[in-house]
PDB file of C-alpha atoms in Angstrom:
ATOM      1  CA  MET M 252     -12.095  -0.821  -0.611  1.00 70.00           C
ATOM      2  CA  GLU M 253     -15.390   0.878  -1.363  1.00 84.00           C
ATOM      3  CA  ARG M 254     -17.453   2.363   1.425  1.00 90.00           C
ATOM      4  CA  HIS M 255     -20.323   0.073   2.374  1.00 92.00           C
ATOM      5  CA  GLU M 256     -23.873   1.350   2.003  1.00 93.00           C
ATOM      6  CA  TRP M 257     -26.220  -0.265   4.496  1.00 95.00           C
ATOM      7  CA  THR M 258     -29.257  -1.727   2.769  1.00 95.00           C
ATOM      8  CA  ALA M 259     -32.898  -1.463   3.758  1.00 96.00           C
ATOM      9  CA  ASP M 260     -33.093  -5.082   4.896  1.00 95.00           C
ATOM     10  CA  GLU M 261     -29.959  -4.696   7.052  1.00 96.00           C
ATOM     11  CA  LEU M 262     -31.347  -1.601   8.742  1.00 96.00           C
ATOM     12  CA  GLY M 263     -34.775  -3.205   9.023  1.00 95.00           C
ATOM     13  CA  HIS M 264     -33.374  -6.160  10.996  1.00 94.00           C
ATOM     14  CA  LEU M 265     -31.887  -3.819  13.570  1.00 95.00           C
ATOM     15  CA  GLN M 266     -34.745  -1.343  13.753  1.00 95.00           C
ATOM     16  CA  ALA M 267     -37.179  -4.221  14.279  1.00 93.00           C
ATOM     17  CA  ARG M 268     -35.304  -4.911  17.506  1.00 92.00           C
ATOM     18  CA  GLY M 269     -35.858  -1.371  18.692  1.00 93.00           C
ATOM     19  CA  LEU M 270     -32.251  -0.386  18.053  1.00 94.00           C
ATOM     20  CA  GLU M 271     -30.986   3.006  16.950  1.00 94.00           C
ATOM     21  CA  HIS M 272     -27.715   3.893  15.295  1.00 93.00           C
ATOM     22  CA  TYR M 273     -24.967   5.857  17.029  1.00 91.00           C
ATOM     23  CA  PRO M 274     -23.534   8.291  14.437  1.00 87.00           C
ATOM     24  CA  LEU M 275     -19.935   7.189  14.996  1.00 84.00           C
ATOM     25  CA  ASP M 276     -17.344   6.066  12.452  1.00 80.00           C
ATOM     26  CA  LEU M 277     -15.920   2.798  13.755  1.00 85.00           C
ATOM     27  CA  ASP M 278     -14.144   1.871  10.539  1.00 87.00           C
ATOM     28  CA  ARG M 279     -13.183   3.649   7.355  1.00 87.00           C
ATOM     29  CA  ILE M 280     -15.397   1.604   5.025  1.00 91.00           C
ATOM     30  CA  ASN M 281     -18.571   1.824   7.130  1.00 92.00           C
ATOM     31  CA  ARG M 282     -18.872  -1.926   7.703  1.00 95.00           C
ATOM     32  CA  VAL M 283     -19.043  -1.596  11.489  1.00 96.00           C
ATOM     33  CA  GLN M 284     -21.635   0.405  13.398  1.00 95.00           C
ATOM     34  CA  LEU M 285     -22.624   0.935  17.015  1.00 95.00           C
ATOM     35  CA  TRP M 286     -26.312   0.517  17.863  1.00 96.00           C
ATOM     36  CA  TYR M 287     -28.211   1.066  21.093  1.00 94.00           C
ATOM     37  CA  GLY M 288     -31.664   0.428  22.479  1.00 90.00           C
ATOM     38  CA  GLU M 289     -33.625   1.549  25.492  1.00 88.00           C
ATOM     39  CA  GLY M 290     -32.888  -0.700  28.438  1.00 83.00           C
ATOM     40  CA  THR M 291     -30.552  -2.957  26.442  1.00 85.00           C
ATOM     41  CA  PRO M 292     -26.745  -3.040  26.249  1.00 87.00           C
ATOM     42  CA  ASP M 293     -25.082  -1.391  23.264  1.00 92.00           C
ATOM     43  CA  VAL M 294     -24.153  -3.698  20.399  1.00 95.00           C
ATOM     44  CA  VAL M 295     -21.587  -3.564  17.627  1.00 96.00           C
ATOM     45  CA  VAL M 296     -22.883  -4.690  14.240  1.00 97.00           C
ATOM     46  CA  LYS M 297     -20.650  -5.676  11.326  1.00 97.00           C
ATOM     47  CA  SER M 298     -21.946  -6.289   7.819  1.00 97.00           C
ATOM     48  CA  LEU M 299     -20.267  -9.316   6.204  1.00 97.00           C
ATOM     49  CA  ASP M 300     -20.734 -10.276   2.576  1.00 95.00           C
ATOM     50  CA  ARG M 301     -22.093 -13.736   1.899  1.00 95.00           C
ATOM     51  CA  GLY M 302     -19.211 -15.926   0.794  1.00 92.00           C
ATOM     52  CA  ALA M 303     -16.583 -13.740   2.473  1.00 93.00           C
ATOM     53  CA  THR M 304     -13.676 -15.519   4.161  1.00 93.00           C
ATOM     54  CA  GLU M 305     -14.241 -13.424   7.284  1.00 95.00           C
ATOM     55  CA  LEU M 306     -17.794 -14.758   7.574  1.00 96.00           C
ATOM     56  CA  ALA M 307     -16.637 -18.360   7.141  1.00 95.00           C
ATOM     57  CA  ILE M 308     -13.937 -17.904   9.776  1.00 96.00           C
ATOM     58  CA  LEU M 309     -16.364 -16.319  12.223  1.00 97.00           C
ATOM     59  CA  GLN M 310     -18.853 -19.146  11.647  1.00 97.00           C
ATOM     60  CA  THR M 311     -16.095 -21.694  12.272  1.00 96.00           C
ATOM     61  CA  LEU M 312     -15.043 -20.038  15.518  1.00 97.00           C
ATOM     62  CA  LEU M 313     -18.620 -19.696  16.751  1.00 97.00           C
ATOM     63  CA  ALA M 314     -19.237 -23.367  15.972  1.00 96.00           C
ATOM     64  CA  HIS M 315     -16.498 -24.389  18.424  1.00 94.00           C
ATOM     65  CA  PRO M 316     -17.426 -23.025  21.852  1.00 91.00           C
ATOM     66  CA  ALA M 317     -14.611 -23.698  24.290  1.00 92.00           C
ATOM     67  CA  ARG M 318     -12.915 -21.965  27.183  1.00 88.00           C
ATOM     68  CA  GLY M 319      -9.930 -21.110  25.020  1.00 94.00           C
ATOM     69  CA  ASN M 320     -12.079 -19.507  22.332  1.00 97.00           C
ATOM     70  CA  ARG M 321     -11.675 -15.747  22.765  1.00 97.00           C
ATOM     71  CA  THR M 322     -14.238 -14.869  20.086  1.00 97.00           C
ATOM     72  CA  ILE M 323     -17.098 -12.649  21.238  1.00 97.00           C
ATOM     73  CA  PRO M 324     -20.362 -14.637  21.283  1.00 95.00           C
ATOM     74  CA  THR M 325     -22.057 -13.280  18.175  1.00 96.00           C
ATOM     75  CA  GLU M 326     -25.470 -13.564  16.571  1.00 96.00           C
ATOM     76  CA  LEU M 327     -25.470 -13.826  12.775  1.00 97.00           C
ATOM     77  CA  LEU M 328     -28.534 -12.348  11.081  1.00 97.00           C
ATOM     78  CA  PRO M 329     -29.031 -13.358   7.423  1.00 96.00           C
ATOM     79  CA  CYS M 330     -29.831 -10.574   4.976  1.00 96.00           C
ATOM     80  CA  GLU M 331     -30.270 -10.619   1.210  1.00 94.00           C
ATOM     81  CA  LYS M 332     -26.592 -10.163   0.317  1.00 95.00           C
ATOM     82  CA  THR M 333     -24.919 -10.114   3.710  1.00 97.00           C
ATOM     83  CA  TYR M 334     -24.930 -11.422   7.235  1.00 98.00           C
ATOM     84  CA  LEU M 335     -25.036  -9.041  10.176  1.00 98.00           C
ATOM     85  CA  ALA M 336     -22.691 -10.015  13.003  1.00 98.00           C
ATOM     86  CA  VAL M 337     -24.313  -8.629  16.161  1.00 97.00           C
ATOM     87  CA  MET M 338     -22.150  -8.676  19.277  1.00 96.00           C
ATOM     88  CA  PRO M 339     -21.967  -6.905  22.651  1.00 94.00           C
ATOM     89  CA  ALA M 340     -20.039  -3.634  22.622  1.00 94.00           C
ATOM     90  CA  LEU M 341     -17.020  -4.348  24.811  1.00 94.00           C
ATOM     91  CA  ASN M 342     -14.309  -1.924  25.917  1.00 90.00           C
ATOM     92  CA  ARG M 343     -11.085  -0.980  24.170  1.00 87.00           C
ATOM     93  CA  THR M 344      -7.816  -2.164  25.716  1.00 81.00           C
ATOM     94  CA  VAL M 345      -5.668   0.760  24.572  1.00 74.00           C
ATOM     95  CA  GLY M 346      -6.227   4.398  23.796  1.00 64.00           C
ATOM     96  CA  PHE M 347      -6.400   7.821  25.371  1.00 50.00           C
ATOM     97  CA  GLY M 348      -7.116   7.665  29.086  1.00 52.00           C
ATOM     98  CA  ILE M 349      -6.655   3.883  29.338  1.00 58.00           C
ATOM     99  CA  TRP M 350      -3.805   2.851  31.631  1.00 58.00           C
ATOM    100  CA  PRO M 351      -3.310  -0.932  31.850  1.00 65.00           C
ATOM    101  CA  ASN M 352      -2.374  -1.987  35.377  1.00 79.00           C
ATOM    102  CA  PHE M 353      -0.231  -5.002  36.223  1.00 82.00           C
ATOM    103  CA  GLU M 354      -3.123  -7.446  36.608  1.00 85.00           C
ATOM    104  CA  ARG M 355      -4.721  -6.257  33.397  1.00 87.00           C
ATOM    105  CA  ILE M 356      -1.563  -6.639  31.350  1.00 89.00           C
ATOM    106  CA  VAL M 357      -1.104 -10.196  32.640  1.00 92.00           C
ATOM    107  CA  ARG M 358      -4.731 -10.940  31.749  1.00 93.00           C
ATOM    108  CA  PHE M 359      -4.235  -9.363  28.326  1.00 94.00           C
ATOM    109  CA  SER M 360      -1.188 -11.540  27.617  1.00 96.00           C
ATOM    110  CA  HIS M 361      -2.827 -14.725  28.892  1.00 97.00           C
ATOM    111  CA  ASP M 362      -6.094 -14.303  27.003  1.00 97.00           C
ATOM    112  CA  LEU M 363      -4.382 -13.231  23.798  1.00 97.00           C
ATOM    113  CA  LEU M 364      -2.130 -16.288  23.772  1.00 98.00           C
ATOM    114  CA  GLN M 365      -5.078 -18.499  24.662  1.00 97.00           C
ATOM    115  CA  GLY M 366      -7.206 -17.104  21.849  1.00 98.00           C
ATOM    116  CA  VAL M 367      -4.520 -17.276  19.170  1.00 98.00           C
ATOM    117  CA  SER M 368      -3.608 -20.805  20.258  1.00 97.00           C
ATOM    118  CA  PHE M 369      -7.254 -21.813  19.878  1.00 98.00           C
ATOM    119  CA  MET M 370      -7.435 -20.282  16.398  1.00 97.00           C
ATOM    120  CA  HIS M 371      -4.287 -22.104  15.333  1.00 97.00           C
ATOM    121  CA  SER M 372      -5.760 -25.377  16.611  1.00 96.00           C
ATOM    122  CA  LEU M 373      -8.567 -24.818  14.084  1.00 96.00           C
ATOM    123  CA  GLU M 374      -5.990 -24.034  11.375  1.00 95.00           C
ATOM    124  CA  ILE M 375      -6.876 -20.349  11.320  1.00 96.00           C
ATOM    125  CA  ALA M 376      -4.335 -17.520  11.375  1.00 96.00           C
ATOM    126  CA  HIS M 377      -5.608 -14.138  12.530  1.00 96.00           C
ATOM    127  CA  CYS M 378      -2.922 -12.115  10.692  1.00 95.00           C
ATOM    128  CA  ASP M 379      -3.686  -8.816  12.452  1.00 96.00           C
ATOM    129  CA  ILE M 380      -3.243  -9.283  16.191  1.00 97.00           C
ATOM    130  CA  HIS M 381      -2.983  -5.795  17.684  1.00 96.00           C
ATOM    131  CA  PRO M 382      -4.336  -4.091  20.826  1.00 93.00           C
ATOM    132  CA  ASN M 383      -6.863  -2.324  18.582  1.00 93.00           C
ATOM    133  CA  ASN M 384      -8.274  -5.765  17.794  1.00 96.00           C
ATOM    134  CA  VAL M 385      -8.560  -6.860  21.412  1.00 96.00           C
ATOM    135  CA  VAL M 386     -11.462  -5.761  23.614  1.00 95.00           C
ATOM    136  CA  GLN M 387     -12.327  -6.419  27.244  1.00 93.00           C
ATOM    137  CA  ALA M 388     -15.544  -7.197  29.073  1.00 92.00           C
ATOM    138  CA  ASP M 389     -15.619  -4.512  31.761  1.00 87.00           C
ATOM    139  CA  PRO M 390     -16.113  -6.190  35.170  1.00 83.00           C
ATOM    140  CA  GLU M 391     -18.360  -3.305  36.234  1.00 80.00           C
ATOM    141  CA  GLU M 392     -20.800  -3.670  33.340  1.00 83.00           C
ATOM    142  CA  GLN M 393     -23.600  -6.159  32.793  1.00 79.00           C
ATOM    143  CA  TYR M 394     -23.390  -8.433  29.764  1.00 83.00           C
ATOM    144  CA  ALA M 395     -25.059 -11.621  28.617  1.00 81.00           C
ATOM    145  CA  ALA M 396     -24.201 -14.752  30.575  1.00 81.00           C
ATOM    146  CA  THR M 397     -22.007 -15.954  27.700  1.00 87.00           C
ATOM    147  CA  ILE M 398     -19.582 -13.040  28.208  1.00 92.00           C
ATOM    148  CA  GLU M 399     -16.876 -13.671  30.815  1.00 92.00           C
ATOM    149  CA  SER M 400     -16.406 -10.613  32.997  1.00 91.00           C
ATOM    150  CA  GLY M 401     -12.938  -9.087  32.846  1.00 91.00           C
ATOM    151  CA  ARG M 402     -11.756 -11.301  29.989  1.00 94.00           C
ATOM    152  CA  MET M 403     -10.235 -10.213  26.682  1.00 96.00           C
ATOM    153  CA  TYR M 404     -11.741 -11.034  23.302  1.00 97.00           C
ATOM    154  CA  ILE M 405     -10.179 -10.988  19.832  1.00 98.00           C
ATOM    155  CA  ILE M 406     -12.050  -9.165  17.078  1.00 97.00           C
ATOM    156  CA  ASP M 407     -11.739  -8.305  13.375  1.00 96.00           C
ATOM    157  CA  PHE M 408     -11.103 -11.348  11.200  1.00 96.00           C
ATOM    158  CA  GLY M 409     -11.119  -9.289   8.011  1.00 93.00           C
ATOM    159  CA  ILE M 410      -7.695 -10.481   6.836  1.00 93.00           C
ATOM    160  CA  SER M 411      -7.604 -13.780   8.721  1.00 95.00           C
ATOM    161  CA  ARG M 412      -6.800 -16.953   6.801  1.00 93.00           C
ATOM    162  CA  PHE M 413      -7.744 -20.597   6.755  1.00 94.00           C
ATOM    163  CA  MET M 414      -4.449 -22.483   6.795  1.00 91.00           C
ATOM    164  CA  SER M 415      -5.788 -25.950   6.029  1.00 81.00           C
ATOM    165  CA  PRO M 416      -4.783 -27.179   2.552  1.00 73.00           C
ATOM    166  CA  LYS M 417      -8.330 -28.531   2.233  1.00 62.00           C
ATOM    167  CA  MET M 418      -9.735 -25.003   2.200  1.00 61.00           C
ATOM    168  CA  PRO M 419      -9.776 -23.199  -1.173  1.00 56.00           C
ATOM    169  CA  LEU M 420      -7.857 -19.942  -1.330  1.00 55.00           C
ATOM    170  CA  PRO M 421     -10.129 -16.890  -1.624  1.00 55.00           C
ATOM    171  CA  ALA M 422      -9.881 -15.048  -4.909  1.00 47.00           C
ATOM    172  CA  ASP M 423      -9.105 -11.736  -3.198  1.00 49.00           C
ATOM    173  CA  ARG M 424      -6.338 -13.069  -0.953  1.00 55.00           C
ATOM    174  CA  VAL M 425      -3.096 -11.116  -1.120  1.00 53.00           C
ATOM    175  CA  PRO M 426       0.226 -12.952  -0.701  1.00 58.00           C
ATOM    176  CA  HIS M 427       1.698 -10.659   1.954  1.00 70.00           C
ATOM    177  CA  MET M 428       0.759  -9.850   5.532  1.00 80.00           C
ATOM    178  CA  GLN M 429      -1.418  -6.747   5.878  1.00 87.00           C
ATOM    179  CA  GLY M 430      -1.542  -6.434   9.670  1.00 90.00           C
ATOM    180  CA  HIS M 431      -0.641  -3.445  11.836  1.00 91.00           C
ATOM    181  CA  TYR M 432       2.874  -4.657  12.648  1.00 95.00           C
ATOM    182  CA  ASP M 433       5.765  -4.936  10.189  1.00 94.00           C
ATOM    183  CA  PRO M 434       7.527  -8.312  10.603  1.00 94.00           C
ATOM    184  CA  PRO M 435      11.350  -8.172  10.471  1.00 94.00           C
ATOM    185  CA  GLU M 436      11.436 -10.814   7.737  1.00 93.00           C
ATOM    186  CA  GLY M 437       9.250  -8.634   5.508  1.00 93.00           C
ATOM    187  CA  ARG M 438       5.559  -8.811   4.765  1.00 90.00           C
ATOM    188  CA  ASP M 439       6.077 -10.926   1.647  1.00 90.00           C
ATOM    189  CA  ALA M 440       8.172 -13.540   3.473  1.00 90.00           C
ATOM    190  CA  ALA M 441       6.159 -13.769   6.699  1.00 92.00           C
ATOM    191  CA  GLU M 442       4.504 -17.108   7.481  1.00 94.00           C
ATOM    192  CA  PRO M 443       1.006 -16.508   8.944  1.00 94.00           C
ATOM    193  CA  TYR M 444       1.365 -18.598  12.121  1.00 96.00           C
ATOM    194  CA  SER M 445       4.781 -17.116  12.889  1.00 96.00           C
ATOM    195  CA  TYR M 446       3.450 -13.654  12.104  1.00 96.00           C
ATOM    196  CA  ASP M 447       0.656 -14.183  14.642  1.00 97.00           C
ATOM    197  CA  VAL M 448       3.253 -15.026  17.305  1.00 98.00           C
ATOM    198  CA  TYR M 449       5.256 -11.948  16.360  1.00 97.00           C
ATOM    199  CA  CYS M 450       2.139  -9.789  16.607  1.00 97.00           C
ATOM    200  CA  VAL M 451       1.231 -11.226  20.018  1.00 98.00           C
ATOM    201  CA  GLY M 452       4.679 -10.250  21.287  1.00 97.00           C
ATOM    202  CA  ALA M 453       4.415  -6.821  19.683  1.00 97.00           C
ATOM    203  CA  ALA M 454       0.952  -6.303  21.196  1.00 96.00           C
ATOM    204  CA  ILE M 455       2.222  -7.238  24.661  1.00 94.00           C
ATOM    205  CA  ARG M 456       5.095  -4.818  24.146  1.00 93.00           C
ATOM    206  CA  THR M 457       2.626  -2.079  23.174  1.00 90.00           C
ATOM    207  CA  VAL M 458       0.511  -2.437  26.306  1.00 88.00           C
ATOM    208  CA  CYS M 459       3.671  -2.755  28.415  1.00 86.00           C
ATOM    209  CA  TRP M 460       4.794   0.581  27.043  1.00 83.00           C
ATOM    210  CA  ASP M 461       1.414   2.114  27.904  1.00 69.00           C
ATOM    211  CA  THR M 462       1.811   0.751  31.423  1.00 66.00           C
ATOM    212  CA  THR M 463       5.290   2.239  31.853  1.00 61.00           C
ATOM    213  CA  ASN M 464       3.888   5.590  30.752  1.00 59.00           C
ATOM    214  CA  ASN M 465       1.709   5.452  33.855  1.00 57.00           C
ATOM    215  CA  HIS M 466       4.816   6.188  35.980  1.00 55.00           C
ATOM    216  CA  SER M 467       3.469   4.035  38.795  1.00 62.00           C
ATOM    217  CA  ARG M 468       5.854   1.707  40.594  1.00 64.00           C
ATOM    218  CA  ALA M 469       2.916  -0.527  41.506  1.00 64.00           C
ATOM    219  CA  ASN M 470       2.227  -1.123  37.815  1.00 69.00           C
ATOM    220  CA  ARG M 471       5.818  -1.158  36.612  1.00 79.00           C
ATOM    221  CA  VAL M 472       6.447  -3.875  34.034  1.00 87.00           C
ATOM    222  CA  ALA M 473       8.885  -6.546  35.182  1.00 90.00           C
ATOM    223  CA  PRO M 474      11.940  -7.111  32.933  1.00 93.00           C
ATOM    224  CA  SER M 475      10.954 -10.770  32.592  1.00 95.00           C
ATOM    225  CA  LEU M 476       7.768  -9.750  30.782  1.00 94.00           C
ATOM    226  CA  TRP M 477       9.744  -7.511  28.435  1.00 94.00           C
ATOM    227  CA  ALA M 478      12.095 -10.456  27.809  1.00 95.00           C
ATOM    228  CA  PHE M 479       9.137 -12.702  27.019  1.00 96.00           C
ATOM    229  CA  ALA M 480       7.824 -10.183  24.487  1.00 96.00           C
ATOM    230  CA  ARG M 481      11.291  -9.987  22.902  1.00 96.00           C
ATOM    231  CA  ALA M 482      11.363 -13.770  22.506  1.00 95.00           C
ATOM    232  CA  LEU M 483       8.071 -13.673  20.613  1.00 97.00           C
ATOM    233  CA  THR M 484       9.286 -10.853  18.371  1.00 97.00           C
ATOM    234  CA  ALA M 485      12.659 -12.385  17.491  1.00 97.00           C
ATOM    235  CA  ALA M 486      13.956 -11.016  14.193  1.00 96.00           C
ATOM    236  CA  ASP M 487      14.657 -14.545  12.962  1.00 96.00           C
ATOM    237  CA  PRO M 488      11.308 -16.355  12.569  1.00 95.00           C
ATOM    238  CA  ALA M 489      13.051 -19.672  13.229  1.00 95.00           C
ATOM    239  CA  ARG M 490      13.845 -18.470  16.754  1.00 94.00           C
ATOM    240  CA  ARG M 491      10.256 -17.586  17.610  1.00 95.00           C
ATOM    241  CA  PRO M 492       8.333 -20.170  19.609  1.00 93.00           C
ATOM    242  CA  SER M 493       5.110 -21.629  18.317  1.00 94.00           C
ATOM    243  CA  VAL M 494       2.048 -20.173  19.986  1.00 95.00           C
ATOM    244  CA  ARG M 495       1.635 -23.445  21.905  1.00 92.00           C
ATOM    245  CA  HIS M 496       5.146 -23.169  23.328  1.00 91.00           C
ATOM    246  CA  ALA M 497       4.679 -19.452  23.967  1.00 94.00           C
ATOM    247  CA  ARG M 498       1.553 -20.220  25.941  1.00 94.00           C
ATOM    248  CA  ALA M 499       3.401 -22.823  28.018  1.00 90.00           C
ATOM    249  CA  MET M 500       6.211 -20.326  28.640  1.00 92.00           C
ATOM    250  CA  PHE M 501       3.747 -17.691  29.745  1.00 95.00           C
ATOM    251  CA  ALA M 502       2.060 -20.070  32.178  1.00 93.00           C
ATOM    252  CA  ILE M 503       5.416 -20.328  33.977  1.00 93.00           C
ATOM    253  CA  LEU M 504       6.088 -16.611  33.654  1.00 95.00           C
ATOM    254  CA  ARG M 505       2.679 -15.765  35.072  1.00 95.00           C
ATOM    255  CA  ARG M 506       3.377 -17.794  38.217  1.00 94.00           C
ATOM    256  CA  TRP M 507       6.825 -16.245  38.481  1.00 94.00           C
ATOM    257  CA  LEU M 508       5.396 -12.722  38.232  1.00 93.00           C
ATOM    258  CA  MET M 509       2.837 -13.428  40.926  1.00 91.00           C
ATOM    259  CA  LEU M 510       5.383 -15.023  43.267  1.00 91.00           C
ATOM    260  CA  THR M 511       7.891 -12.191  42.923  1.00 91.00           C
ATOM    261  CA  ARG M 512       5.510  -9.243  42.925  1.00 88.00           C
ATOM    262  CA  TRP M 513       6.627  -8.306  46.441  1.00 88.00           C
ATOM    263  CA  VAL M 514      10.219  -7.967  45.212  1.00 90.00           C
ATOM    264  CA  HIS M 515       9.267  -4.984  43.061  1.00 84.00           C
ATOM    265  CA  TRP M 516       7.443  -3.376  45.968  1.00 85.00           C
ATOM    266  CA  LEU M 517      10.135  -3.757  48.633  1.00 88.00           C
ATOM    267  CA  LEU M 518      13.526  -3.668  46.935  1.00 90.00           C
ATOM    268  CA  PRO M 519      15.209  -0.855  45.019  1.00 90.00           C
ATOM    269  CA  ILE M 520      14.431  -1.080  41.327  1.00 88.00           C
ATOM    270  CA  PRO M 521      17.914  -2.220  40.133  1.00 91.00           C
ATOM    271  CA  GLN M 522      18.034  -5.113  42.619  1.00 94.00           C
ATOM    272  CA  ALA M 523      14.417  -6.085  41.957  1.00 92.00           C
ATOM    273  CA  ASP M 524      14.990  -6.106  38.212  1.00 92.00           C
ATOM    274  CA  ARG M 525      18.129  -8.214  38.577  1.00 95.00           C
ATOM    275  CA  ILE M 526      16.357 -10.806  40.723  1.00 95.00           C
ATOM    276  CA  ASP M 527      13.380 -10.908  38.377  1.00 94.00           C
ATOM    277  CA  LEU M 528      15.371 -11.312  35.177  1.00 94.00           C
ATOM    278  CA  CYS M 529      17.985 -13.741  36.514  1.00 94.00           C
ATOM    279  CA  GLY M 530      15.286 -15.885  38.087  1.00 93.00           C
ATOM    280  CA  TRP M 531      13.273 -15.949  34.878  1.00 93.00           C
ATOM    281  CA  TYR M 532      16.281 -16.941  32.766  1.00 91.00           C
ATOM    282  CA  PHE M 533      17.112 -19.679  35.282  1.00 91.00           C
ATOM    283  CA  LEU M 534      13.559 -21.034  35.035  1.00 89.00           C
ATOM    284  CA  CYS M 535      13.778 -20.976  31.238  1.00 86.00           C
ATOM    285  CA  ARG M 536      16.979 -23.018  31.316  1.00 86.00           C
ATOM    286  CA  LEU M 537      15.404 -25.532  33.700  1.00 84.00           C
ATOM    287  CA  VAL M 538      12.366 -25.964  31.481  1.00 79.00           C
ATOM    288  CA  LEU M 539      14.488 -26.215  28.341  1.00 73.00           C
ATOM    289  CA  SER M 540      16.727 -28.879  29.859  1.00 78.00           C
ATOM    290  CA  ALA M 541      13.656 -30.831  31.023  1.00 74.00           C
ATOM    291  CA  VAL M 542      12.191 -30.700  27.520  1.00 65.00           C
ATOM    292  CA  ARG M 543      15.461 -31.919  26.022  1.00 67.00           C
ATOM    293  CA  ARG M 544      15.625 -34.834  28.472  1.00 76.00           C
ATOM    294  CA  ARG M 545      12.105 -35.884  27.537  1.00 71.00           C
ATOM    295  CA  GLY M 546      12.975 -35.583  23.858  1.00 56.00           C
TER     296      GLY M 546
END
């Protein structure tokens, strides 16, 4: 893709607000920039072409405010050929010097599943879920009232898709998945909703790995959480849960992790891991049998 050249009217919109540009490269095609102003929080600004699928998806998400919507509240400024998406500059969730603790990784998993589930309810597939596309509202910073402190938000809908058959396919849509993660079934064969679930599991696995690199017993990842991530990243797409079922599974897992946190503090690691994993598998069997009885 060609590098974007910011136009006079785009820059004029931002300069009229007393904002100045940080000379940082946030993306390789210069669509995203960081701007700051005196006495105001930093903002990220993305230039979106009129008629672009990404713009339509962002407009759809912004038009449906709900607790499960993990889209950053964004102001859309119309320009001659583009819209500027102006949003608060939130914090990265992975990267050098960032060590996710236990509570943060649980929050990451919960909010990610919640956000993807909400997108799927609107017949939208993100198609590039990755920790690089998840940001967090730092509890120690001041944001607008619409930003929930400590929560995770999903960004970058550049290759997202409308899945409704009523929506026309964009002319520039490619048939294969272009996200960060390679699905086991192959990029050409991956179904977008299933690929989103796979990417959620892979993203959880990524932040779990960052947590284990911290070498802190207090933040050690429980085997049950690793097992949950493996279920979402099953090699056979037919064995992956839907995001709705994954979210229901995680609600149980989250309670289990909180109830058994003391086990990992007090018992030797092998015994704690055995209790955690056996208990989680037992809960899964109970839930599965209950679902079958209802069915």
